[in-house]
Amino acid sequence: MTELPEYYFRIRENGAAVFRISTDNRQRRIEMEEIAIVNIRNGNIRPHGERALSPDEIDIIEQWCIARRTVLADRDIDDIHRAIDYLNLTTHWVQSRASDADLDDVTDRLLLAMHDLRSVLVRKKAERLSNGDPTHAAQESQA
């Protein structure tokens, strides 16, 4: 049997509930003692009940927060790449398979969403260019 980790992080919307894992009992049952709640958005670590967290526990939780933020950031960019794929698939669907009723159902919402996205992208690109972002300016000159 593989060794269990010392801590378990039950994912929540803004972070996690942190549990200490123990099998130090007569039946060797897994016991999970909640020790803290962590919010990854603001970095708040709140001990559970009257418990005081040790410096090692705080360090483990902070390291988990860093790793979790990385996972979430990777997911965000992956979602954007998927959105690009979905836009391409939607274009193909509109061109090849959509009925008039289908188009009546989605056209206005799609146009508004695409207009909103285009407006924000153009504004952000203009901001990067006006701020003199050297990496972006070099990419623009090569394009």
Coordinates of C-alpha atoms in Angstrom, one line a residue:
M1 CA 0.0 0.0 0.0
T2 CA 1.3 3.5 -0.8
E3 CA 2.0 6.0 1.8
L4 CA -0.8 8.6 2.4
P5 CA 0.0 12.2 2.3
E6 CA 0.1 14.1 5.6
Y7 CA -2.4 16.7 4.4
Y8 CA -5.4 16.6 2.2
F9 CA -6.9 19.7 0.5
R10 CA -10.6 19.6 -0.2
I11 CA -11.0 22.0 -3.1
R12 CA -13.6 24.7 -2.6
E13 CA -14.6 27.5 -5.0
N14 CA -12.1 30.0 -3.6
G15 CA -9.6 27.7 -2.1
A16 CA -9.7 24.6 0.1
A17 CA -10.5 23.1 3.5
V18 CA -7.2 21.6 4.8
F19 CA -7.1 18.3 6.7
R20 CA -4.4 16.5 8.5
I21 CA -4.4 12.8 7.6
S22 CA -3.8 10.2 10.4
T23 CA -3.9 6.4 10.5
D24 CA -2.4 6.3 14.0
N25 CA -5.2 4.4 15.7
R26 CA -5.9 0.8 16.6
Q27 CA -8.0 0.0 13.5
R28 CA -5.6 1.9 11.1
R29 CA -8.6 3.8 9.8
I30 CA -8.0 7.0 7.9
E31 CA -8.9 10.0 10.1
M32 CA -9.1 13.5 8.7
E33 CA -8.9 16.4 11.1
E34 CA -9.8 19.7 9.6
I35 CA -7.1 22.2 10.5
A36 CA -7.7 25.2 8.3
I37 CA -9.6 27.0 5.5
V38 CA -7.6 28.7 2.8
N39 CA -8.7 31.3 0.4
I40 CA -6.3 31.4 -2.7
R41 CA -7.7 34.7 -4.0
N42 CA -6.6 36.8 -1.0
G43 CA -4.1 34.3 0.6
N44 CA -6.1 34.2 3.8
I45 CA -5.3 31.1 5.9
R46 CA -7.8 30.6 8.8
P47 CA -7.2 28.0 11.4
H48 CA -10.1 25.7 12.2
G49 CA -11.7 26.3 15.6
E50 CA -9.2 27.1 18.3
R51 CA -6.4 25.3 16.7
A52 CA -3.1 27.1 16.1
L53 CA -1.2 26.2 12.9
S54 CA 2.5 25.4 13.1
P55 CA 5.0 27.2 10.9
D56 CA 5.4 24.0 8.9
E57 CA 1.7 23.7 8.4
I58 CA 1.5 27.3 7.2
D59 CA 4.4 26.7 4.8
I60 CA 2.7 23.5 3.4
I61 CA -0.5 25.4 2.9
E62 CA 1.3 28.4 1.2
Q63 CA 3.1 26.0 -1.1
W64 CA -0.2 24.4 -2.0
C65 CA -1.6 27.8 -2.8
I66 CA 1.2 28.6 -5.2
A67 CA 0.7 25.2 -6.9
R68 CA -3.1 25.7 -7.1
R69 CA -2.8 29.2 -8.6
T70 CA -0.5 27.7 -11.3
V71 CA -3.0 25.0 -12.1
L72 CA -5.9 27.5 -12.3
A73 CA -3.8 29.8 -14.5
D74 CA -3.0 27.0 -16.8
R75 CA -6.6 26.0 -17.0
D76 CA -7.6 29.6 -17.8
I77 CA -5.3 29.8 -20.9
D78 CA -6.3 26.3 -21.9
D79 CA -10.0 27.5 -21.8
I80 CA -9.1 30.4 -24.1
H81 CA -7.4 28.1 -26.6
R82 CA -10.6 25.9 -26.5
A83 CA -12.7 29.0 -27.1
I84 CA -10.7 29.7 -30.2
D85 CA -11.4 26.1 -31.3
Y86 CA -15.1 26.5 -30.5
L87 CA -15.3 29.7 -32.5
N88 CA -13.8 27.9 -35.5
L89 CA -16.2 24.9 -35.0
T90 CA -19.1 27.4 -34.7
T91 CA -18.1 29.1 -37.9
H92 CA -18.1 25.7 -39.7
W93 CA -21.5 24.8 -38.1
V94 CA -23.0 28.1 -39.2
Q95 CA -21.7 27.7 -42.7
S96 CA -22.6 24.0 -43.2
R97 CA -25.3 22.7 -40.9
A98 CA -27.2 25.5 -39.1
S99 CA -30.9 25.8 -39.9
D100 CA -32.6 29.2 -40.2
A101 CA -34.3 28.5 -36.8
D102 CA -30.8 27.7 -35.3
L103 CA -29.4 30.9 -36.6
D104 CA -32.4 32.9 -35.3
D105 CA -31.8 31.4 -31.9
V106 CA -28.1 32.3 -31.6
T107 CA -27.1 35.1 -34.0
D108 CA -27.8 38.1 -31.9
R109 CA -26.1 36.7 -28.8
L110 CA -23.1 35.5 -30.8
L111 CA -22.7 38.9 -32.5
L112 CA -22.9 40.8 -29.2
A113 CA -20.4 38.4 -27.5
M114 CA -18.0 38.6 -30.4
H115 CA -18.4 42.4 -30.6
D116 CA -17.7 42.7 -26.9
L117 CA -14.6 40.5 -27.1
R118 CA -13.3 42.3 -30.2
S119 CA -13.7 45.7 -28.5
V120 CA -11.8 44.5 -25.4
L121 CA -9.0 42.8 -27.5
V122 CA -8.5 45.9 -29.6
R123 CA -8.4 48.2 -26.6
K124 CA -5.9 46.0 -24.7
K125 CA -3.7 45.7 -27.8
A126 CA -3.7 49.5 -28.2
E127 CA -2.8 49.9 -24.5
R128 CA 0.1 47.5 -24.9
L129 CA 1.4 49.3 -28.0
S130 CA 1.1 52.7 -26.4
N131 CA 2.9 51.5 -23.3
G132 CA 5.9 50.6 -25.4
D133 CA 5.9 46.9 -24.5
P134 CA 9.2 45.9 -26.3
T135 CA 8.3 42.3 -26.7
H136 CA 4.9 43.1 -28.2
A137 CA 6.4 45.8 -30.5
A138 CA 9.0 43.4 -31.8
Q139 CA 6.3 40.8 -32.5
E140 CA 4.2 43.5 -34.3
S141 CA 7.1 44.5 -36.5
Q142 CA 7.7 40.9 -37.6
A143 CA 4.0 40.3 -38.5

